[in-house]
Coordinates of C-alpha atoms in Angstrom, one line a residue:
X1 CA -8.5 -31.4 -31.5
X2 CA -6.3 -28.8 -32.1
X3 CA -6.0 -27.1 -28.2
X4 CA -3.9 -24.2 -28.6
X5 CA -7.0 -21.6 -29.1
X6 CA -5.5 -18.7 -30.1
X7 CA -2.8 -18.0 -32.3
X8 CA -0.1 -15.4 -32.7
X9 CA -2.3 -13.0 -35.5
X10 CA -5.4 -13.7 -33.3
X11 CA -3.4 -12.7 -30.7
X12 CA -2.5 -9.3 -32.3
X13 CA -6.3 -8.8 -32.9
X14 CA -7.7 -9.6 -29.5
X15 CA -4.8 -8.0 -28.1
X16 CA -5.8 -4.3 -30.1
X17 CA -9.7 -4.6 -29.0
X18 CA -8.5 -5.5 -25.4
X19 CA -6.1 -1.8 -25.1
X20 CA -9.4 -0.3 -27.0
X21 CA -11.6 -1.8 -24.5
X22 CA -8.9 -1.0 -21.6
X23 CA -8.7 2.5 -22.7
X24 CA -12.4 3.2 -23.1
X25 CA -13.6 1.4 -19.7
X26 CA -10.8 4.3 -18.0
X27 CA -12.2 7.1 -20.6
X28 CA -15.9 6.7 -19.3
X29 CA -15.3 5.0 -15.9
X30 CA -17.4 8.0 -14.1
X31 CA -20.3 7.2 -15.9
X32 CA -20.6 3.5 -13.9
X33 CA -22.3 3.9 -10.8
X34 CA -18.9 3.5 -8.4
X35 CA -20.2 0.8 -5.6
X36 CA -22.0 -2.0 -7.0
X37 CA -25.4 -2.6 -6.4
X38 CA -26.0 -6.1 -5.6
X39 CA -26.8 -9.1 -3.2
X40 CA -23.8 -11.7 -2.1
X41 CA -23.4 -14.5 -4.2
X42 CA -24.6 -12.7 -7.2
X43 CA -22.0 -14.3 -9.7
X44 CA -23.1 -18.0 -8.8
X45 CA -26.4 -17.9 -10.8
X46 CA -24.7 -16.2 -13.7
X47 CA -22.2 -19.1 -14.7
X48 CA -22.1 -22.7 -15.2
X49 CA -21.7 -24.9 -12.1
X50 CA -18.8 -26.5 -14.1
X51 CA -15.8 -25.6 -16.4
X52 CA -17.2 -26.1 -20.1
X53 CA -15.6 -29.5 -22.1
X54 CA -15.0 -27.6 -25.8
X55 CA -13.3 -24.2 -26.2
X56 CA -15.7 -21.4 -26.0
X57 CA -15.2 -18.5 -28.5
X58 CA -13.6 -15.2 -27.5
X59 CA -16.6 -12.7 -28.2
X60 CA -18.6 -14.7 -26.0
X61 CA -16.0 -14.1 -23.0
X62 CA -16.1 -10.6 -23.8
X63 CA -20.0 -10.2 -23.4
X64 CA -19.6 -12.1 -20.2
X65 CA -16.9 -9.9 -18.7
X66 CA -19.9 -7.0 -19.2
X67 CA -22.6 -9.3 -18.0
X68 CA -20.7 -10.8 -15.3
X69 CA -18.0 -9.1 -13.8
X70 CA -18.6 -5.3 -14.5
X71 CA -22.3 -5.4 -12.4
X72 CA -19.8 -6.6 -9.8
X73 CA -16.9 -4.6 -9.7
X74 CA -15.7 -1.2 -7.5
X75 CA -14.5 0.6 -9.9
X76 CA -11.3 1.7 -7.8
X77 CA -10.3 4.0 -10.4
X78 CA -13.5 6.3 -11.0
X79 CA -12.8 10.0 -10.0
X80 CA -15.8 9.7 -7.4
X81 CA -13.8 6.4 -5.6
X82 CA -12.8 8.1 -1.8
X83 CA -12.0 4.8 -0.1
X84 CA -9.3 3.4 1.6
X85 CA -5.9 5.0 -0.4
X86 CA -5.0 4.9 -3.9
X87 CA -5.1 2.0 -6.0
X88 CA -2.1 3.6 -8.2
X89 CA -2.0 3.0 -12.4
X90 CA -1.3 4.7 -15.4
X91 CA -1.0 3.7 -18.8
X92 CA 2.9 3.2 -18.9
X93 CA 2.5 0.8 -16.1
X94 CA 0.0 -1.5 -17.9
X95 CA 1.9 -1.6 -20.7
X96 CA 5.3 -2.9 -18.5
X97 CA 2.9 -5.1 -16.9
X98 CA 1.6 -6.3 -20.1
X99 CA 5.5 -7.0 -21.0
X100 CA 6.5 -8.3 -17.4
X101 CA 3.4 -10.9 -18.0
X102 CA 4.6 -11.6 -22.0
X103 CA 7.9 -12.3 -20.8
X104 CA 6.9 -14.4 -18.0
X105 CA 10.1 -14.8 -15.7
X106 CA 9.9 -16.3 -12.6
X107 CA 13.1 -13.8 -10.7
X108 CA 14.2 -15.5 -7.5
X109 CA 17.9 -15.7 -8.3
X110 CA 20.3 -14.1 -10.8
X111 CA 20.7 -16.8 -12.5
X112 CA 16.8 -17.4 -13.1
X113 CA 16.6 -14.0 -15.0
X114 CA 19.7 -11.6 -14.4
X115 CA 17.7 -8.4 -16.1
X116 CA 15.0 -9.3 -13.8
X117 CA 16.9 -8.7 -10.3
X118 CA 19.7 -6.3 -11.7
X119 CA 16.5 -3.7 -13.0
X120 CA 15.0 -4.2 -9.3
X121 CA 18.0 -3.2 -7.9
X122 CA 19.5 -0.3 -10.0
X123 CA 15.4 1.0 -9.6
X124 CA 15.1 0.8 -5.7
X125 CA 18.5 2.6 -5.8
X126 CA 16.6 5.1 -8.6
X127 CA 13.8 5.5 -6.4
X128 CA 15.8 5.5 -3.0
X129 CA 17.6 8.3 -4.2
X130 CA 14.3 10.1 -5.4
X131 CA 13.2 10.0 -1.3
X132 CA 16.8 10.9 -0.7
X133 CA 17.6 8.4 1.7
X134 CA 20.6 7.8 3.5
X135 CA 23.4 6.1 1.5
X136 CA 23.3 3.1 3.6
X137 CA 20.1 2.3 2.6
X138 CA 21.7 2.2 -1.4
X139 CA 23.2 -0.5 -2.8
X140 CA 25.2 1.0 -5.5
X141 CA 28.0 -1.6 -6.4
X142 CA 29.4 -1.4 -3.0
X143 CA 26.4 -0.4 -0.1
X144 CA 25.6 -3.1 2.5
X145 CA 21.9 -1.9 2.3
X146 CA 19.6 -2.0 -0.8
X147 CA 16.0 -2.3 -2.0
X148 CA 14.1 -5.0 -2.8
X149 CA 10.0 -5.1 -4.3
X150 CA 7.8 -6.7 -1.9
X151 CA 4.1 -7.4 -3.0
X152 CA 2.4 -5.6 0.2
X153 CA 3.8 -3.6 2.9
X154 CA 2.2 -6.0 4.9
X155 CA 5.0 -8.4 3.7
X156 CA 7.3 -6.0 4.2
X157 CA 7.0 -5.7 7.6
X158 CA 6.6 -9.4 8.3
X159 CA 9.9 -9.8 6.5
X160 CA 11.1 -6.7 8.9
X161 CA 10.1 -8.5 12.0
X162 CA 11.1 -11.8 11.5
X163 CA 14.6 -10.6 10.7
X164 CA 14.5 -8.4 13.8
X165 CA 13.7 -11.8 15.4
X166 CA 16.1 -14.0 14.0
X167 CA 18.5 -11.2 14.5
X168 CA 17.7 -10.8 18.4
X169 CA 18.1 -14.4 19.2
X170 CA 21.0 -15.1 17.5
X171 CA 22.2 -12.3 19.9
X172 CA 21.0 -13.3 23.0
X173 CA 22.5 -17.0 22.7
X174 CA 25.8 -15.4 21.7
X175 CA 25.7 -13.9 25.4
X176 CA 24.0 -16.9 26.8
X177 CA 24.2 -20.4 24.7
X178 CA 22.5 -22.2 27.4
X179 CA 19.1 -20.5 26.7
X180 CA 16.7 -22.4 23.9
X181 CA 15.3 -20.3 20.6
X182 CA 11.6 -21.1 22.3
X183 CA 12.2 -19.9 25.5
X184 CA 14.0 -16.1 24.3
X185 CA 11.1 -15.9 21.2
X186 CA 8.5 -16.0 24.7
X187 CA 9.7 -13.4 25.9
X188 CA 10.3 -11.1 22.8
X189 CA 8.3 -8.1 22.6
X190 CA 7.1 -5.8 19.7
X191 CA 6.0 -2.9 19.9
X192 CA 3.6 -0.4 17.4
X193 CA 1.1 2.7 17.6
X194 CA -2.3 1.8 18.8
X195 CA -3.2 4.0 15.0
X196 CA -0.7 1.2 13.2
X197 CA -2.6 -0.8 10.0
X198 CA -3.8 -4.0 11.4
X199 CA -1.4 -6.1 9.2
X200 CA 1.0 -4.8 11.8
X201 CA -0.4 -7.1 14.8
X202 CA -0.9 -9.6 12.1
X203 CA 3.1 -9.9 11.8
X204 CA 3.6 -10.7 15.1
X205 CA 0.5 -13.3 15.5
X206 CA 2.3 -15.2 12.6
X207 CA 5.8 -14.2 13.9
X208 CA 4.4 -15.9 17.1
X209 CA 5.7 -13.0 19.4
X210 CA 4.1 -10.6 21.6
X211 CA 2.9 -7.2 20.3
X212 CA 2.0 -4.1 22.4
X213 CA 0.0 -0.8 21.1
X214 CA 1.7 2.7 22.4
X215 CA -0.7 5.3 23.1
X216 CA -0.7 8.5 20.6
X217 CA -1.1 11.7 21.6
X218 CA -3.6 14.6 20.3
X219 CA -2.3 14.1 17.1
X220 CA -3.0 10.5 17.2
X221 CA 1.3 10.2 16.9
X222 CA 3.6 7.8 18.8
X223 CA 5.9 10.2 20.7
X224 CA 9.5 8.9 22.5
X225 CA 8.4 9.5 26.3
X226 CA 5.6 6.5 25.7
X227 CA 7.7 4.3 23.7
X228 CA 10.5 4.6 26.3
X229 CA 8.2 4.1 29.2
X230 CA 6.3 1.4 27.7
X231 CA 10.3 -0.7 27.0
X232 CA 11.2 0.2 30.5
X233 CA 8.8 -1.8 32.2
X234 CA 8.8 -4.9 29.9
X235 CA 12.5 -4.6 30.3
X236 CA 12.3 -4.8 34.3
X237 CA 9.6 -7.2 34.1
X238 CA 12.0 -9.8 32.3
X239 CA 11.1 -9.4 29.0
X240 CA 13.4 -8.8 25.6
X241 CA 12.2 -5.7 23.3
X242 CA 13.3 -6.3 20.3
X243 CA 11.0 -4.4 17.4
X244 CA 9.5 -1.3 16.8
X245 CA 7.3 -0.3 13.6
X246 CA 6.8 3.2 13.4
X247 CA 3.8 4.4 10.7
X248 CA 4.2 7.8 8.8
X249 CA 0.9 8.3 7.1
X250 CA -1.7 5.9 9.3
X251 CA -4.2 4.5 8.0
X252 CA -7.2 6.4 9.9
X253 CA -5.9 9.8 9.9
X254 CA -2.3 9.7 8.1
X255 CA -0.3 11.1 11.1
X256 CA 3.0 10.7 11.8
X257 CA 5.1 9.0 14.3
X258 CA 8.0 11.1 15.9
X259 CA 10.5 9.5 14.5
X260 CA 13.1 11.9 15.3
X261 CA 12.9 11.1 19.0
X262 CA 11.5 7.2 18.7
X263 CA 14.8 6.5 15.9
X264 CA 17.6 7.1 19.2
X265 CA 15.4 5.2 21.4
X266 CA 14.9 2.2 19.2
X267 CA 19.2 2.0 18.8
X268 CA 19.8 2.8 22.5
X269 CA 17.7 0.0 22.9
X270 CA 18.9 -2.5 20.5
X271 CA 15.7 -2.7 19.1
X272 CA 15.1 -3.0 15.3
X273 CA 13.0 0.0 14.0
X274 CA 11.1 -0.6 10.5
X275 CA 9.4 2.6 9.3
X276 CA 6.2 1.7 7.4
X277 CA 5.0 4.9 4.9
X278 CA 2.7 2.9 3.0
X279 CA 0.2 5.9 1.6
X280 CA 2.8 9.1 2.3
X281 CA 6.3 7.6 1.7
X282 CA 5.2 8.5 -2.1
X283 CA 5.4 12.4 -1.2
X284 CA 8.6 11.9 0.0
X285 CA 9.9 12.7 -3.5
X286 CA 9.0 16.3 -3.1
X287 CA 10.7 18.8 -1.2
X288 CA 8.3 20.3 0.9
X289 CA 7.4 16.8 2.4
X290 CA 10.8 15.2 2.4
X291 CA 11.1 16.4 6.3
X292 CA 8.8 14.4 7.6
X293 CA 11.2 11.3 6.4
X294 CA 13.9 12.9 9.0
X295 CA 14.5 10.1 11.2
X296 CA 14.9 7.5 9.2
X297 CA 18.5 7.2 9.6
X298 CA 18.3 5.8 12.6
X299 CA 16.1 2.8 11.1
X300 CA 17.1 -0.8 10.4
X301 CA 14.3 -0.7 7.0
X302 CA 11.6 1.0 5.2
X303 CA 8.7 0.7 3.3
X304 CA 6.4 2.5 0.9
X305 CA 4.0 1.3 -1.5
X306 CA 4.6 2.8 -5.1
X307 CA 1.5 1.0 -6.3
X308 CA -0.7 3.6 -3.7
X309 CA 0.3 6.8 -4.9
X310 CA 3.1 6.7 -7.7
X311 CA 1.2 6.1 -10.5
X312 CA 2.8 1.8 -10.5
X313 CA -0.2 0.0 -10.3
X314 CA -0.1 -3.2 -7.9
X315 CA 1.8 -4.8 -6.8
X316 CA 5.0 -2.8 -6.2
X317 CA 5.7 -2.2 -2.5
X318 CA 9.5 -0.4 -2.2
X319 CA 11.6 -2.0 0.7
X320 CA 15.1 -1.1 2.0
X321 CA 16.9 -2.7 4.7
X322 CA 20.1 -1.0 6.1
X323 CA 22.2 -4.2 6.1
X324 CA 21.2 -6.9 3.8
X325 CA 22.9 -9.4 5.8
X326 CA 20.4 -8.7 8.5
X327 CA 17.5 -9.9 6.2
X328 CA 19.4 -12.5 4.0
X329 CA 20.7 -14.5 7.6
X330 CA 17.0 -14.9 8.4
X331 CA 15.7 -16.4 5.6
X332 CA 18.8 -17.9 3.4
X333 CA 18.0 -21.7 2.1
X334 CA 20.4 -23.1 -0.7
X335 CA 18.9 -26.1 -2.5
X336 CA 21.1 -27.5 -4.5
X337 CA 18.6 -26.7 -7.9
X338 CA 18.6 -22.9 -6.9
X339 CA 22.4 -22.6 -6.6
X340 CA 24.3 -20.9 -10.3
X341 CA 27.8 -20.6 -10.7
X342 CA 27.7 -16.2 -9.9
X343 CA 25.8 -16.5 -6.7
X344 CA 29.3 -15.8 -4.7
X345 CA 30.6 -13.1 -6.7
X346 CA 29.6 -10.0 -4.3
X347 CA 28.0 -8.6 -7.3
X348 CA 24.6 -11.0 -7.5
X349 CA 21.3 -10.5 -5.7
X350 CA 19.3 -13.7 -5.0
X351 CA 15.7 -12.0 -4.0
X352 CA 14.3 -15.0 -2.8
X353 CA 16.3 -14.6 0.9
X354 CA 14.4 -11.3 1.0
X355 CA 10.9 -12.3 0.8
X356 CA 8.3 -14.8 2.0
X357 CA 7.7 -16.6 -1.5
X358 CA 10.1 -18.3 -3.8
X359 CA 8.9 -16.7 -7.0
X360 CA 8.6 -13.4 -8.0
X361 CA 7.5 -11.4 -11.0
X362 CA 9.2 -9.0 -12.6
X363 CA 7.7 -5.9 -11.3
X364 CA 10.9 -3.1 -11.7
X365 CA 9.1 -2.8 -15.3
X366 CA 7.1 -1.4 -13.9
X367 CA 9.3 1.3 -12.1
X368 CA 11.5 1.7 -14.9
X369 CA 8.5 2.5 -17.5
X370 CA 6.8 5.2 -14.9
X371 CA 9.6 6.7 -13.9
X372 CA 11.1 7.2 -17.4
X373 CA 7.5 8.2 -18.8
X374 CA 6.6 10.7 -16.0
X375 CA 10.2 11.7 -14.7
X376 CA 10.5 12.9 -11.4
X377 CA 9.0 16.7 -11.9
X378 CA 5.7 14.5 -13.5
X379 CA 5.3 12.4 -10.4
X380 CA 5.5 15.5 -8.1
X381 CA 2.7 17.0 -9.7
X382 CA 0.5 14.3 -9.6
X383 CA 1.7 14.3 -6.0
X384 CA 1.1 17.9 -5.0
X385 CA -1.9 18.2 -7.3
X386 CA -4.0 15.6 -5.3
X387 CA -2.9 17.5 -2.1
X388 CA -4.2 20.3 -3.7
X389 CA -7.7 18.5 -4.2
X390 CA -7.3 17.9 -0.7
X391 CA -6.9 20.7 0.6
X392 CA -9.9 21.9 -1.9
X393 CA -12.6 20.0 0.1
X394 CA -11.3 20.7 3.7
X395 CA -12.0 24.6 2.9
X396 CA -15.6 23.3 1.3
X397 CA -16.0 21.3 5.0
X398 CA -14.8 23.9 7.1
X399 CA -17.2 26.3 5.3
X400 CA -20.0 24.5 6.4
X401 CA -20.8 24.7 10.4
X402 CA -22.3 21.6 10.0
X403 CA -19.6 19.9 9.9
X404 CA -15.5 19.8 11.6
X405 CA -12.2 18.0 10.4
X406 CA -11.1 15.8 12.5
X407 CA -7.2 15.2 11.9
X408 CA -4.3 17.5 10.4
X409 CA -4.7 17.6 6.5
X410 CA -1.2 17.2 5.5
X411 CA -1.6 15.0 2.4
X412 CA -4.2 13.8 0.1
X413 CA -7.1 12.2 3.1
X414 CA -9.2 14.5 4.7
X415 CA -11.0 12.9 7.9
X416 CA -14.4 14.8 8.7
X417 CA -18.2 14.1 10.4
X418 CA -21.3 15.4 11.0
X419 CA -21.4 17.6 14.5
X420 CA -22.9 15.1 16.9
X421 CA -23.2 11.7 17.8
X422 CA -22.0 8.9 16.1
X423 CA -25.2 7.4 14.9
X424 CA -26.0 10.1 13.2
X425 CA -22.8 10.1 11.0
X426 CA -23.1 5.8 10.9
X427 CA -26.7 6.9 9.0
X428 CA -24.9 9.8 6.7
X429 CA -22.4 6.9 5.5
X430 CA -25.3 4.3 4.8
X431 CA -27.3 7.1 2.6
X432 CA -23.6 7.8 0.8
X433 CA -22.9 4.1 0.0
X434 CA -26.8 3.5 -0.6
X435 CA -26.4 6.1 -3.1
X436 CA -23.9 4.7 -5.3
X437 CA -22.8 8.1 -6.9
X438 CA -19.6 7.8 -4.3
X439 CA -17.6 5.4 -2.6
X440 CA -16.3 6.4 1.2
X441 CA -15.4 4.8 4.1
X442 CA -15.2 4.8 8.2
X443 CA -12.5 5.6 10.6
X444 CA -12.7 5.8 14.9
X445 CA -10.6 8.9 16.0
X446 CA -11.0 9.3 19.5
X447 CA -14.3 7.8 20.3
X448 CA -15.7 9.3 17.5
X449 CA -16.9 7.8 14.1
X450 CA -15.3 9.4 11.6
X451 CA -15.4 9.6 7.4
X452 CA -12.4 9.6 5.6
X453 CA -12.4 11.3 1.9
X454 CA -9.3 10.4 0.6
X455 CA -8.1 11.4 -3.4
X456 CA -7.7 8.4 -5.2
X457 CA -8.0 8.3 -9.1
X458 CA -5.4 9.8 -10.8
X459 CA -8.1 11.6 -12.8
X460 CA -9.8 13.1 -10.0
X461 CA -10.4 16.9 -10.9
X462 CA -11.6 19.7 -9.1
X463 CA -14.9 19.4 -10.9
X464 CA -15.2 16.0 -9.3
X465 CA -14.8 17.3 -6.1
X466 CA -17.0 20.2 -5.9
X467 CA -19.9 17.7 -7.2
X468 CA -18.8 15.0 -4.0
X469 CA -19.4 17.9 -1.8
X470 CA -22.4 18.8 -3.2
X471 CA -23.9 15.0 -3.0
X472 CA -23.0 14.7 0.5
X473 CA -24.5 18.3 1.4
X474 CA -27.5 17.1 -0.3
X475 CA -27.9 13.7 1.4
X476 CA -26.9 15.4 4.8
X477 CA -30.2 18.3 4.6
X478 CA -32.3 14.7 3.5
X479 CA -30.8 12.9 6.9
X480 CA -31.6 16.2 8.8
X481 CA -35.2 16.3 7.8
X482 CA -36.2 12.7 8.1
X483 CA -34.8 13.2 11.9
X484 CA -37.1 16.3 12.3
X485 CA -40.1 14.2 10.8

């Protein structure tokens, strides 16, 4: 039996109907109905309980994808998706991650692929430049900083924390050698806004330290006076601070952290500061938002998540540490079947001492494609036009007395609700998802439920917009009158 199923000219054929089939499902996405509409454990009765013996034929894979997968799918990219953050793509990036998957590389040293880790680097470099960051943040052919691709910014600040950790107890036994690795790690503490995404807490549960949540002020912000108070106590209680993740662009309301006065408290303190811009760090690249980055030479790394809001469609989350060293001491293993004959030459990245995994893909296609295909001028205006669409429904929320905004609109999330209790915007949202013609979800600001509207698809127009509004005006008069009946 002849196993290899498809050949090279099959290949060529199913690969053409799969960018036809690609392409159209983007070109009509708005016409599916954006939240699916079906029970858990739909997909179960739909297959075969077991993996069939003979090759199937492709066409029947195909109808199956429609029949199976499609009823079940959120279609992330439909212009009437207001969820969460962007789920970044674009058609150069598919086509990078069509060769990144062709070429199939498995990056973590030099030696293992040596265009796979020297594009990552000369590309964070490319795109650290892009948010001008500080120089020591660029590794050039001389920096002690660089970049490196994480998959999540969740990663990216476990990697940042158990550095920090690493990092602190090597210093404490260099002052004291007496004292064990267990007993200084008890009494580490971290410290992050009480707005800060939950993979933040997450770090330090698998980090195995303790993690305390500063208070924000009207802004929802983490100012320097809390911070400082917060590291004065644990420090006369006993205990060690030793980390500090500051959030530009949370994941409720996208505020931002003062990191201008939390930046000189965080080195005064000998803490490590990690700066996690998962959503806005992507604005960065254009002027008028490039000052709420100032700060962030006072930090020890930083994050931002490309595959959000720059077009690079996951995974591609952007990390630079300040010092390498910092992060390569942590984690550096050398097997003897990893080591290559460069690995000492001052000129070679091995990735796999940044991350948590050994292998790695080779995403920088990914970068390199975009960035070449959009330049920098074309990324700013997909950047400032979905602020624009932004700013296009607050003024269509504010003109309504019905309803108030909730947080700042600084980027592309507008956070709004109903005028009253929470229950009554809890039943607006059901109605919305119910509905199926958008997708939208929760956020607690203060006590109060909140929805978040967020500008996600990267063919999101003004048309789609106005007709959101209209939807949610319509389903909000409905909810009105069945409370007067």
């Amino acid at each position: 039996m002849n196993i290899n199923t498809m050949d090279a000219a099959e290949f060529r054929r199913r690969g053409r109907e799969m960018v036809d089939y690609v392409a159209d499902y983007l070109e009509n996405i708005e016409q599916r109905p954006v939240y699916p509409d079906l029970e858990p454990g739909y997909l179960r009765s739909l297959i075969p309980t077991e993996a069939p013996l003979e090759p199937e034929n492709y066409e029947d894979i195909m109808k199956d994808v429609e029949r199976v997968i499609m009823p079940g799918v959120t279609h992330w990219h439909s212009p009437y998706f207001f969820a969460y953050f962007p789920a970044a793509s674009s058609y150069p990036a598919m086509l990078a991650d069509m060769l990144c998957g062709a070429i199939g590389c498995i990056g973590f040293s030099w030696a293992a692929s040596p265009a796979c880790t020297e594009l990552e680097t000369v590309m964070l470099d490319w795109l650290g430049k892009m948010l001008q960051l500080p120089e020591s943040f660029i590794a050039g052919s001389h920096g002690h900083g660089g970049g490196v691709i994480q998959g999540t910014a969740s990663e990216a600040t476990l990697m940042s924390l158990l550095a920090a950790r690493c990092k602190t107890v090597r210093q404490v036994q260099v002052s004291n050698a007496k004292i064990s690795e267990a007993e200084i790690v008890s009494k580490l503490v971290a410290y992050t806004s009480e707005q800060a995404h939950s993979s933040v807490e997450r770090a330090a549960l698998i980090g195995g330290v303790m993690m305390r949540k500063v208070p924000t002020d009207k802004s929802y912000a983490v100012t320097g006076d809390m911070l400082k108070k917060m590291v004065e106590e644990d420090r006369a209680a006993g205990l060690i601070p030793f980390y500090f993740c500051a959030t530009l662009g949370t994941t409720p309301s996208c505020a931002f952290d003062d990191i201008i006065t939390l930046g000189p408290i965080c080195n005064e303190e000998n803490m490590w500061m990690h700066i996690d811009a998962a959503y806005a760090g992507s604005a960065f690249i254009c002027p008028e938002f490039r000052p709420l980055l100032n700060g962030v030479e006072f930090a020890d790394s930083f994050n931002f998540n490309p595959h959000k809001w720059l077009l690079v469609n996951f995974d591609c989350s952007a990390m630079w540490v300040k010092k390498r060293a910092d992060i390569i001491g942590a984690f550096k293993m050398e097997p003897l079947y990893l080591k290559h004959e460069n690995q000492e030459s001052g000129l070679v990245t091995d990735y796999r001492h940044w991350q948590i995994p050994l292998g790695r893909r080779f995403r920088s296609l990914k970068l390199w494609f975009v960035f070449r295909m959009y330049g920098i001028k074309g990324l700013q205006a997909h950047i400032r036009k979905q602020v624009a669409l932004a700013k296009e429904f607050e003024s269509l929320v504010r003109a309504d007395k019905r309803f108030e905004i909730c947080a700042e609109v600084i980027m592309g999330l507008v956070c709004f609700r109903l005028k009253g209790p929470n229950e009554l915007n809890q039943n607006l949202l059901t109605k919305i998802t119910n509905s199926k013609q958008i997708h939208l979800v929760p956020c607690q600001l203060s006590g109060r439920f909140v929805l978040r509207f967020a500008i996600c698809a990267r063919t999101t127009e003004s048309r789609h917009i106005q007709k959101a509004w209209q939807h949610i005006t319509q389903l909000t008069f409905e909810l009105l009158q069945e409370l007067r009946h």
